[in-house]
Structure formats: C-alpha cells, structure tokens
Amino acid sequence: LAKTTQPISMDSYEGQEVNITCSHNNIATNDYITWYQQFPSQGPRFIIQGYKTKVTNEVASLFIPADRKSSTLSLPRVSLSDTAVYYCLVGDPLSGGYNKLIFGAGTRLAVHP
Amino acid sequence: NAGVMQNPRHLVRRRGQEARLRCSPMKGHSHVYWYRQLPEEGLKFMVYLQKENIIDESGMPKERFSAEFPKEGPSILRIQQVVRGDSAAYFCASSPPQGDSYTGELFFGEGSRLTVL
C-alpha cells in the first residue's frame, strides 16, 4: 500500500471552501484514492473515491492530477458539522493487502463560526 | 439495513481481567476487520476475518489477543489479562464480497471503548 502524507491539522470558517491535499508519490497503477471522515467518538465514514481526474458527489469533490502523485479533497462551504478528521488512503481494492486499509493520523479539520 | 453493530459501546475492566468485544457486520457482508485507535491517533489494523477463517492477523499482538468470526453469530475480539495500555477504542468494519461494484469501502461500527483501570 502506498504511503500517504497529509497535513496534521487545518482551520477554516463556516461557509469557506476547504481543500485538503494528500501526497502519495508511490501510487501504483491499480491503486485508487479513497477518503474517509471520522467524527469524534464515531467510526470512520467513506466520503469519496477516485482513480483519476475529478470525482464529485453530494458531499465533496476529489481532484487527481495526471501524474496521480497527489490528490485534493475539496469540501465546499463547510459548516461546523464538518469538523472531523479526514483520512486519505491509497490502494488497489482488489488486492489482498488493501484489506488492511492503513489509516495514518489524518488531517484534523476545525471549522470555526 | 442496519449498520455494523458493536457492543458493548463502553467497557471497563481491571488489570488482569478479560475483555470481549462483539461485532455484527452489515447484512450480506462476509468480511470483518478490527482496528484499534488510541486517543489522538489514527486507526491501526489488527485483524481481517471471513466466516470461520482468519485471513490476516498481522496487526494483532501475538500475546493475549485473539479474534474469531464463527459461522453463526458475531465476530469476537478477545483480550485476555488486560493491561492499561489496552485502553483504546476498538472499531469493527465490514465489507461486502467482491463483485462488479466492489470499491473496497469499509463500513465501520461506532466502536467499543475499553478502559482498563
């Protein structure tokens, strides 16, 4: 599984757009990029997954440049309820090792009024 | 469709006692994973199981920890002779069998918080 690097923490204010970038220089050809969100005292929750270019759902967008060595999770117009830890994971869902889904320390996002 | 159910949500044990944590996966899910999370840290993989089989236990301490996922009933994570360092949140996750729409997404429970006095 590719190692990922993301900022330890970020601060934002309500209504702003937040972009969290994750570096994964050793990403392999079959690897996908997946982001999870974890609220305090809860289990992580899947947010979005992508392979290349841009993916958008009702919660977030994921931007992946052509070289795929990084990715950016974009949260539009954050609210206080978006305060959470965000984890970036990289791996091939069909490989045996993916089952371990290595979670790093994640990025602690604090949204202020 | 109920989510992943873990119990107990909170468990207090004294040093030397045993802790048993239970996890019922989502309906139709045949894969179960256990993770441990220390305060202010990320989740650390412990073990991956399918029904009646341990597939990968490389993240589980060799001593005192065991896991099972029987043919009937929930998956159990068992910690014998607990020590203070075992205090953590233990999360269970499940995933469906691989198929056409498989993404590798894990569905997590709310966790079981173990406190060792």
Coordinates of C-alpha atoms in Angstrom, one line a residue:
Chain A
L1 CA 0.0 0.0 0.0
A2 CA 1.3 3.4 -0.9
K3 CA 2.3 5.7 1.9
T4 CA 0.4 8.9 2.1
T5 CA 1.3 12.3 3.6
Q6 CA -1.3 14.9 4.6
P7 CA -1.3 18.0 6.8
I8 CA -1.9 17.2 10.5
S9 CA -4.4 20.0 11.0
M10 CA -6.3 22.7 9.3
D11 CA -8.6 25.5 10.4
S12 CA -11.4 27.1 8.4
Y13 CA -14.5 29.2 8.9
E14 CA -18.1 28.4 8.1
G15 CA -19.0 29.0 4.5
Q16 CA -15.5 28.7 3.2
E17 CA -14.2 26.0 0.8
V18 CA -11.6 23.7 2.3
N19 CA -9.0 21.8 0.3
I20 CA -7.0 19.0 1.9
T21 CA -4.1 17.7 -0.2
C22 CA -2.7 14.3 0.2
S23 CA 0.7 13.2 -1.3
H24 CA 1.2 9.7 -2.5
N25 CA 4.3 9.6 -4.6
N26 CA 4.5 5.8 -4.7
I27 CA 1.0 5.2 -6.0
A28 CA 0.7 2.1 -8.2
T29 CA -1.1 1.7 -11.5
N30 CA -4.0 -0.2 -10.0
D31 CA -4.4 2.0 -6.9
Y32 CA -7.4 4.0 -6.1
I33 CA -7.5 7.0 -3.8
T34 CA -10.1 6.9 -1.0
W35 CA -11.1 9.5 1.6
Y36 CA -12.8 8.8 5.0
Q37 CA -14.2 11.2 7.5
Q38 CA -14.3 10.5 11.3
F39 CA -16.3 12.5 13.8
P40 CA -15.3 12.3 17.5
S41 CA -16.4 9.1 19.2
Q42 CA -17.6 7.6 15.9
G43 CA -16.2 5.2 13.3
P44 CA -14.8 6.5 10.0
R45 CA -17.2 7.0 7.2
F46 CA -16.4 6.7 3.4
I47 CA -16.6 10.0 1.7
I48 CA -15.3 9.6 -1.9
Q49 CA -13.1 7.5 -4.1
G50 CA -11.4 8.2 -7.4
Y51 CA -8.8 7.0 -9.8
K52 CA -8.0 10.0 -12.0
T53 CA -9.2 13.5 -12.9
K54 CA -12.2 14.6 -10.9
V55 CA -14.9 12.9 -8.9
T56 CA -17.8 14.7 -7.4
N57 CA -20.6 13.6 -5.1
E58 CA -23.1 15.2 -2.8
V59 CA -20.5 15.6 -0.1
A60 CA -17.2 16.5 -1.7
S61 CA -15.0 16.6 -4.8
L62 CA -11.8 14.8 -5.4
F63 CA -9.2 16.2 -7.7
I64 CA -6.4 14.0 -9.0
P65 CA -3.8 15.4 -11.4
A66 CA -2.5 13.4 -14.3
D67 CA 0.6 12.0 -12.5
R68 CA -1.7 10.8 -9.6
K69 CA 1.1 11.5 -7.1
S70 CA -1.3 13.7 -5.1
S71 CA -4.9 14.3 -4.6
T72 CA -7.1 17.1 -3.2
L73 CA -10.3 16.6 -1.2
S74 CA -12.5 19.7 -1.6
L75 CA -15.3 20.5 0.8
P76 CA -17.5 23.3 -0.5
R77 CA -18.9 25.8 2.0
V78 CA -18.0 24.0 5.2
S79 CA -20.2 24.1 8.3
L80 CA -19.4 23.5 11.9
S81 CA -20.5 19.9 11.4
D82 CA -17.7 19.3 9.0
T83 CA -15.2 19.4 12.0
A84 CA -13.7 16.0 11.8
V85 CA -10.6 14.0 11.0
Y86 CA -10.1 13.3 7.3
Y87 CA -8.1 10.3 6.2
C88 CA -6.5 9.7 2.7
L89 CA -5.9 6.1 1.7
V90 CA -4.3 4.7 -1.4
G91 CA -4.5 1.1 -2.6
D92 CA -5.9 -1.4 -5.0
P93 CA -9.3 -2.6 -3.8
L94 CA -8.9 -5.9 -5.5
S95 CA -5.5 -6.7 -3.9
G96 CA -5.2 -8.7 -0.7
G97 CA -3.2 -6.0 1.0
Y98 CA -5.9 -3.4 0.5
N99 CA -7.9 -5.1 3.2
K100 CA -5.7 -3.6 5.8
L101 CA -6.5 -0.1 4.7
I102 CA -3.8 1.7 6.6
F103 CA -5.1 4.8 8.2
G104 CA -2.5 7.5 9.1
A105 CA -3.0 10.2 11.6
G106 CA -5.3 12.0 9.1
T107 CA -6.0 15.8 8.9
R108 CA -7.9 17.3 11.8
L109 CA -10.2 20.0 10.3
A110 CA -11.6 22.5 12.7
V111 CA -14.4 24.7 11.4
H112 CA -15.0 27.9 13.4
P113 CA -18.1 30.1 13.5
Chain B
N1 CA -30.5 -2.3 6.5
A2 CA -28.8 -2.0 9.9
G3 CA -25.2 -0.9 10.0
V4 CA -22.3 -2.6 11.7
M5 CA -23.3 -3.2 15.3
Q6 CA -20.7 -3.2 18.1
N7 CA -21.2 -4.0 21.7
P8 CA -20.6 -3.0 24.3
R9 CA -20.0 0.6 23.5
H10 CA -18.1 1.1 26.7
L11 CA -16.4 -1.5 28.8
V12 CA -14.4 -1.0 32.0
R13 CA -12.0 -3.7 33.1
R14 CA -9.4 -4.0 35.9
R15 CA -5.9 -5.2 35.0
G16 CA -5.8 -8.9 34.6
Q17 CA -9.4 -9.3 33.6
E18 CA -10.7 -10.4 30.1
A19 CA -12.4 -8.1 27.6
R20 CA -14.8 -9.4 24.9
L21 CA -15.9 -7.1 22.2
R22 CA -18.6 -8.2 19.7
C23 CA -19.3 -7.1 16.2
S24 CA -22.2 -7.9 13.9
P25 CA -21.4 -7.0 10.3
M26 CA -23.9 -5.4 7.9
K27 CA -26.3 -7.8 6.3
G28 CA -24.7 -9.5 3.3
H29 CA -21.2 -8.7 4.4
S30 CA -18.8 -11.6 4.8
H31 CA -15.6 -9.7 5.7
V32 CA -14.9 -8.3 9.1
Y33 CA -12.0 -6.1 10.2
W34 CA -10.9 -5.0 13.6
Y35 CA -9.0 -1.7 14.2
R36 CA -7.6 -0.1 17.3
Q37 CA -7.4 3.6 17.9
L38 CA -5.5 5.3 20.7
P39 CA -6.5 8.8 21.7
E40 CA -5.5 11.4 19.1
E41 CA -4.1 8.8 16.8
G42 CA -5.2 7.1 13.6
L43 CA -6.7 3.6 13.3
K44 CA -4.3 0.7 13.3
F45 CA -5.3 -2.5 11.6
M46 CA -5.4 -5.6 13.8
V47 CA -7.1 -8.5 12.0
Y48 CA -9.2 -9.4 9.0
L49 CA -11.6 -12.3 9.1
Q50 CA -14.1 -14.1 6.9
K51 CA -16.6 -16.6 8.3
E52 CA -14.7 -19.2 10.2
N53 CA -11.3 -18.0 8.8
I54 CA -8.7 -15.6 9.9
I55 CA -7.3 -14.1 6.7
D56 CA -4.7 -11.7 8.1
E57 CA -3.8 -11.1 11.7
S58 CA -0.6 -9.4 11.1
G59 CA -1.6 -6.3 13.1
M60 CA -2.7 -8.2 16.2
P61 CA -0.3 -8.7 19.2
K62 CA 0.7 -12.3 19.5
E63 CA 0.0 -12.4 23.2
R64 CA -3.3 -12.1 24.9
F65 CA -5.3 -11.0 21.8
S66 CA -7.5 -13.3 19.7
A67 CA -10.3 -12.9 17.2
E68 CA -12.9 -15.2 15.7
F69 CA -15.8 -14.9 13.3
P70 CA -17.9 -18.1 13.7
K71 CA -20.3 -19.5 11.2
E72 CA -23.2 -18.2 13.3
G73 CA -23.1 -15.1 15.5
P74 CA -21.0 -12.0 15.7
S75 CA -17.2 -11.6 15.4
I76 CA -15.5 -11.5 18.8
L77 CA -12.3 -9.7 19.7
R78 CA -11.0 -11.2 22.9
I79 CA -8.3 -9.6 25.1
Q80 CA -7.0 -11.7 28.0
Q81 CA -5.3 -10.3 31.1
V82 CA -5.8 -6.7 30.0
V83 CA -3.3 -4.1 30.9
R84 CA -3.6 -0.3 31.0
G85 CA -2.1 0.0 27.5
D86 CA -5.0 -1.9 26.1
S87 CA -7.2 1.1 26.8
A88 CA -8.4 2.3 23.4
A89 CA -11.3 2.4 21.0
Y90 CA -11.8 -0.8 19.1
F91 CA -13.5 -0.4 15.8
C92 CA -15.0 -3.1 13.7
A93 CA -15.7 -2.7 10.0
S94 CA -17.3 -4.9 7.4
S95 CA -17.3 -5.1 3.6
P96 CA -19.3 -7.0 1.0
P97 CA -17.9 -9.8 -1.1
Q98 CA -16.0 -8.7 -4.2
G99 CA -18.3 -8.1 -7.1
D100 CA -18.9 -5.9 -10.1
S101 CA -19.5 -2.8 -8.0
Y102 CA -16.9 -3.5 -5.3
T103 CA -14.9 -0.5 -4.2
G104 CA -13.2 -1.8 -1.1
E105 CA -15.3 0.6 1.0
L106 CA -15.3 -0.3 4.7
F107 CA -18.4 0.2 6.8
F108 CA -17.5 1.0 10.4
G109 CA -19.3 0.5 13.6
E110 CA -19.5 3.1 16.4
G111 CA -16.6 1.4 18.2
S112 CA -16.2 -0.1 21.7
R113 CA -14.2 1.9 24.1
L114 CA -12.2 -0.1 26.6
T115 CA -10.9 1.4 29.7
V116 CA -8.5 -0.6 31.9
L117 CA -8.2 0.6 35.5

